[in-house]
GROMACS .gro file of C-alpha atoms in nm:
model
  226
    1MET     CA    1   2.000  -0.611   0.810
    2SER     CA    2   2.038  -0.297   0.944
    3SER     CA    3   2.098  -0.175   1.217
    4ASP     CA    4   1.927   0.130   1.200
    5PHE     CA    5   1.544   0.009   1.222
    6THR     CA    6   1.412  -0.330   1.396
    7LEU     CA    7   1.184  -0.632   1.221
    8GLU     CA    8   0.993  -0.857   1.391
    9SER     CA    9   0.697  -1.137   1.248
   10PHE     CA   10   0.339  -1.168   1.409
   11THR     CA   11   0.039  -1.362   1.268
   12VAL     CA   12  -0.267  -1.171   1.201
   13GLU     CA   13  -0.632  -1.325   1.207
   14THR     CA   14  -0.884  -1.142   0.966
   15SER     CA   15  -1.270  -1.133   1.057
   16ASP     CA   16  -1.301  -1.425   0.849
   17CYS     CA   17  -1.017  -1.622   1.069
   18VAL     CA   18  -0.762  -1.662   0.796
   19LYS     CA   19  -0.442  -1.613   0.958
   20LEU     CA   20  -0.186  -1.359   0.786
   21ARG     CA   21   0.234  -1.348   0.844
   22THR     CA   22   0.300  -0.992   0.917
   23ARG     CA   23   0.606  -0.793   0.935
   24LEU     CA   24   0.698  -0.473   1.131
   25PHE     CA   25   0.946  -0.242   1.030
   26LYS     CA   26   1.050  -0.002   1.309
   27PRO     CA   27   1.307   0.244   1.356
   28GLY     CA   28   1.611   0.166   1.528
   29PRO     CA   29   1.802   0.337   1.815
   30ASN     CA   30   1.995   0.577   1.643
   31ILE     CA   31   1.703   0.704   1.421
   32ASN     CA   32   1.486   1.010   1.474
   33ILE     CA   33   1.089   0.897   1.545
   34LYS     CA   34   0.904   1.167   1.352
   35ASP     CA   35   0.550   1.027   1.476
   36GLU     CA   36   0.463   0.758   1.736
   37ASN     CA   37   0.105   0.777   1.628
   38PHE     CA   38   0.148   0.707   1.287
   39ALA     CA   39   0.224   0.410   1.036
   40VAL     CA   40   0.193   0.283   0.679
   41VAL     CA   41   0.065  -0.037   0.588
   42LEU     CA   42   0.180  -0.186   0.251
   43VAL     CA   43  -0.040  -0.352   0.035
   44HIS     CA   44   0.182  -0.582  -0.194
   45PRO     CA   45   0.089  -0.674  -0.574
   46TYR     CA   46  -0.127  -0.924  -0.711
   47SER     CA   47  -0.139  -1.315  -0.523
   48VAL     CA   48  -0.206  -1.502  -0.840
   49LEU     CA   49   0.105  -1.347  -1.009
   50GLY     CA   50   0.359  -1.473  -0.720
   51GLY     CA   51   0.295  -1.100  -0.544
   52SER     CA   52   0.408  -1.106  -0.179
   53GLN     CA   53   0.506  -0.870   0.091
   54GLY     CA   54   0.879  -0.922  -0.006
   55LEU     CA   55   0.840  -0.720  -0.264
   56LEU     CA   56   0.800  -0.406  -0.047
   57LYS     CA   57   1.038  -0.504   0.235
   58GLY     CA   58   1.291  -0.179   0.024
   59ILE     CA   59   0.990   0.038   0.104
   60ALA     CA   60   0.941  -0.044   0.436
   61SER     CA   61   1.315  -0.067   0.602
   62GLY     CA   62   1.359   0.300   0.379
   63LEU     CA   63   1.033   0.428   0.574
   64ALA     CA   64   1.168   0.282   0.876
   65LEU     CA   65   1.530   0.457   0.826
   66ASN     CA   66   1.318   0.786   0.784
   67GLY     CA   67   1.152   0.737   1.128
   68TYR     CA   68   0.825   0.630   1.007
   69THR     CA   69   0.691   0.245   1.134
   70ALA     CA   70   0.579   0.027   0.832
   71VAL     CA   71   0.404  -0.283   0.795
   72THR     CA   72   0.416  -0.567   0.547
   73PHE     CA   73   0.204  -0.865   0.494
   74ASP     CA   74   0.114  -1.153   0.273
   75MET     CA   75  -0.223  -1.192   0.167
   76ARG     CA   76  -0.412  -1.445   0.197
   77GLY     CA   77  -0.268  -1.769  -0.003
   78VAL     CA   78   0.034  -1.611   0.027
   79GLY     CA   79   0.351  -1.746   0.189
   80LYS     CA   80   0.276  -1.884   0.509
   81SER     CA   81  -0.076  -1.728   0.467
   82THR     CA   82  -0.357  -1.955   0.513
   83GLY     CA   83  -0.620  -1.894   0.305
   84ARG     CA   84  -0.707  -1.900  -0.093
   85ALA     CA   85  -0.629  -1.586  -0.335
   86SER     CA   86  -0.887  -1.436  -0.476
   87LEU     CA   87  -0.887  -1.337  -0.886
   88THR     CA   88  -1.068  -0.999  -0.792
   89GLY     CA   89  -0.913  -0.912  -0.488
   90PHE     CA   90  -1.234  -0.872  -0.283
   91ALA     CA   91  -1.186  -1.129  -0.040
   92GLU     CA   92  -0.795  -0.956   0.052
   93VAL     CA   93  -0.989  -0.644   0.138
   94LYS     CA   94  -1.040  -0.808   0.431
   95ASP     CA   95  -0.681  -0.859   0.506
   96VAL     CA   96  -0.616  -0.513   0.501
   97VAL     CA   97  -0.851  -0.406   0.712
   98SER     CA   98  -0.782  -0.668   0.977
   99VAL     CA   99  -0.390  -0.581   0.958
  100SER     CA  100  -0.517  -0.206   0.962
  101ASN     CA  101  -0.720  -0.246   1.275
  102TRP     CA  102  -0.426  -0.459   1.420
  103VAL     CA  103  -0.204  -0.175   1.358
  104SER     CA  104  -0.457   0.030   1.503
  105HIS     CA  105  -0.542  -0.139   1.841
  106SER     CA  106  -0.202  -0.371   1.927
  107LEU     CA  107   0.013  -0.125   1.863
  108SER     CA  108  -0.168   0.163   1.965
  109ILE     CA  109  -0.167   0.378   1.630
  110PRO     CA  110  -0.430   0.638   1.538
  111LYS     CA  111  -0.308   0.760   1.224
  112ILE     CA  112  -0.262   0.552   0.919
  113LEU     CA  113  -0.163   0.574   0.539
  114LEU     CA  114  -0.221   0.274   0.331
  115ILE     CA  115   0.014   0.212  -0.007
  116GLY     CA  116  -0.066  -0.028  -0.276
  117SER     CA  117   0.190  -0.143  -0.545
  118SER     CA  118   0.008  -0.292  -0.852
  119ALA     CA  119  -0.246  -0.494  -0.814
  120GLY     CA  120  -0.263  -0.383  -0.441
  121ALA     CA  121  -0.332  -0.017  -0.485
  122PRO     CA  122  -0.701  -0.150  -0.605
  123ILE     CA  123  -0.752  -0.356  -0.299
  124ALA     CA  124  -0.603  -0.130  -0.054
  125GLY     CA  125  -0.820   0.183  -0.206
  126SER     CA  126  -1.175  -0.022  -0.168
  127ALA     CA  127  -0.996  -0.078   0.183
  128VAL     CA  128  -0.955   0.303   0.267
  129ASP     CA  129  -1.320   0.399   0.366
  130LYS     CA  130  -1.355   0.123   0.585
  131ILE     CA  131  -1.079   0.204   0.818
  132GLU     CA  132  -1.158   0.507   1.043
  133GLU     CA  133  -0.818   0.554   1.164
  134VAL     CA  134  -0.664   0.575   0.801
  135ILE     CA  135  -0.550   0.936   0.680
  136GLY     CA  136  -0.400   0.869   0.331
  137TYR     CA  137  -0.366   0.678   0.027
  138VAL     CA  138  -0.050   0.617  -0.215
  139SER     CA  139  -0.121   0.411  -0.496
  140ILE     CA  140   0.226   0.273  -0.733
  141GLY     CA  141   0.112   0.177  -1.070
  142TYR     CA  142  -0.243   0.169  -0.999
  143PRO     CA  143  -0.427  -0.035  -1.252
  144PHE     CA  144  -0.680   0.179  -1.415
  145GLY     CA  145  -0.646   0.015  -1.764
  146ILE     CA  146  -0.910  -0.124  -1.967
  147THR     CA  147  -0.749  -0.500  -1.975
  148ALA     CA  148  -0.694  -0.472  -1.576
  149SER     CA  149  -1.069  -0.312  -1.464
  150ILE     CA  150  -1.164  -0.715  -1.549
  151LEU     CA  151  -1.052  -0.810  -1.275
  152PHE     CA  152  -0.999  -0.481  -1.074
  153GLY     CA  153  -1.228  -0.269  -1.221
  154ARG     CA  154  -1.517  -0.268  -0.951
  155HIS     CA  155  -1.242  -0.118  -0.662
  156HIS     CA  156  -1.230   0.215  -0.882
  157LYS     CA  157  -1.539   0.357  -0.703
  158GLY     CA  158  -1.337   0.298  -0.337
  159ILE     CA  159  -1.055   0.549  -0.404
  160LEU     CA  160  -1.220   0.802  -0.651
  161GLN     CA  161  -1.540   0.797  -0.403
  162SER     CA  162  -1.317   0.855  -0.067
  163GLY     CA  163  -1.240   1.212   0.043
  164LYS     CA  164  -0.897   1.122   0.207
  165PRO     CA  165  -0.621   1.279   0.035
  166LYS     CA  166  -0.496   1.046  -0.265
  167PHE     CA  167  -0.162   1.014  -0.414
  168PHE     CA  168  -0.130   0.818  -0.779
  169ILE     CA  169   0.284   0.753  -0.897
  170MET     CA  170   0.292   0.558  -1.178
  171GLY     CA  171   0.508   0.539  -1.466
  172THR     CA  172   0.497   0.699  -1.804
  173GLN     CA  173   0.551   0.332  -1.948
  174ASP     CA  174   0.316   0.171  -1.769
  175GLY     CA  175   0.179  -0.128  -2.001
  176PHE     CA  176  -0.133  -0.144  -1.779
  177THR     CA  177  -0.241   0.192  -1.759
  178SER     CA  178  -0.149   0.451  -1.986
  179VAL     CA  179  -0.123   0.830  -1.880
  180LYS     CA  180  -0.441   0.974  -2.026
  181GLN     CA  181  -0.641   0.666  -1.853
  182LEU     CA  182  -0.465   0.798  -1.523
  183GLU     CA  183  -0.544   1.165  -1.599
  184ASN     CA  184  -0.921   1.054  -1.700
  185LYS     CA  185  -0.969   0.870  -1.367
  186VAL     CA  186  -0.839   1.126  -1.151
  187LYS     CA  187  -1.005   1.407  -1.241
  188SER     CA  188  -1.349   1.275  -1.113
  189ALA     CA  189  -1.168   1.135  -0.800
  190ALA     CA  190  -1.318   1.358  -0.477
  191GLY     CA  191  -1.128   1.571  -0.201
  192ARG     CA  192  -0.730   1.599  -0.247
  193VAL     CA  193  -0.594   1.421  -0.550
  194GLU     CA  194  -0.178   1.442  -0.645
  195THR     CA  195   0.017   1.228  -0.946
  196HIS     CA  196   0.338   1.170  -0.994
  197LEU     CA  197   0.486   0.989  -1.316
  198ILE     CA  198   0.803   0.875  -1.341
  199ASP     CA  199   0.911   0.909  -1.696
  200GLY     CA  200   1.042   0.632  -1.915
  201VAL     CA  201   0.914   0.352  -1.666
  202GLY     CA  202   0.728   0.086  -1.714
  203HIS     CA  203   0.526  -0.078  -1.471
  204PHE     CA  204   0.715  -0.404  -1.338
  205GLN     CA  205   1.041  -0.166  -1.249
  206MET     CA  206   0.830   0.036  -1.057
  207GLU     CA  207   0.815  -0.248  -0.833
  208GLY     CA  208   1.183  -0.306  -0.867
  209PRO     CA  209   1.481  -0.245  -0.565
  210ASP     CA  210   1.573   0.022  -0.816
  211ASN     CA  211   1.314   0.275  -0.782
  212ASP     CA  212   1.246   0.161  -0.375
  213ALA     CA  213   1.468   0.467  -0.250
  214TYR     CA  214   1.312   0.682  -0.484
  215MET     CA  215   0.936   0.594  -0.415
  216VAL     CA  216   0.993   0.608  -0.074
  217ASP     CA  217   1.141   0.995  -0.121
  218LEU     CA  218   0.781   1.053  -0.292
  219ILE     CA  219   0.577   0.895   0.026
  220VAL     CA  220   0.803   1.096   0.291
  221ASN     CA  221   0.701   1.383   0.099
  222PHE     CA  222   0.339   1.305   0.100
  223ILE     CA  223   0.341   1.181   0.436
  224ARG     CA  224   0.453   1.567   0.525
  225SER     CA  225   0.198   1.711   0.348
  226LEU     CA  226  -0.081   1.503   0.564
   0.00000   0.00000   0.00000
């Protein structure tokens, strides 16, 4: 582990008594803290297909190295978290809300950026307007495509109708969402909306460690604009 960030583990309990294994990444003593009143909460890919907070460690640690507090957690039914994963991700929205409330109240942090990766993007998107402290949202590979919408289509409205700033990052070779599908969706979105396309990159490449540093740069630039 880098001496330039610290890592702590916690258990956060949800409104329906599920216990979530949570990790807190904080800038180390050699790093200039950008904003003590700001944190990033990251929501991992689809639990049913093996998604876990471990996939977001690279981005979370990169954010800490850039001076931002970051939080990851295993959603219900994953790793050491209790409960059972759901197919459509609506039970997991409670997990995002509970962890964000914990960040706000237990850590006394009043401003939160929500980031969702893959299926974590629609889940996080449904939570955005349920959490007053959330000031922005980032999606990494939102599954807007027709097939993925069978599972996650009912989440779309939550983020597209939110007036909070939104940033959608996607590879041009994403197998779940075409560039045209993304463009059509964001046309109907309320408030400030930005997109960033990564040429030639597929959906699962976006989750890989090779792209972590690039994702951190994109996220940091978005944070600075809020």
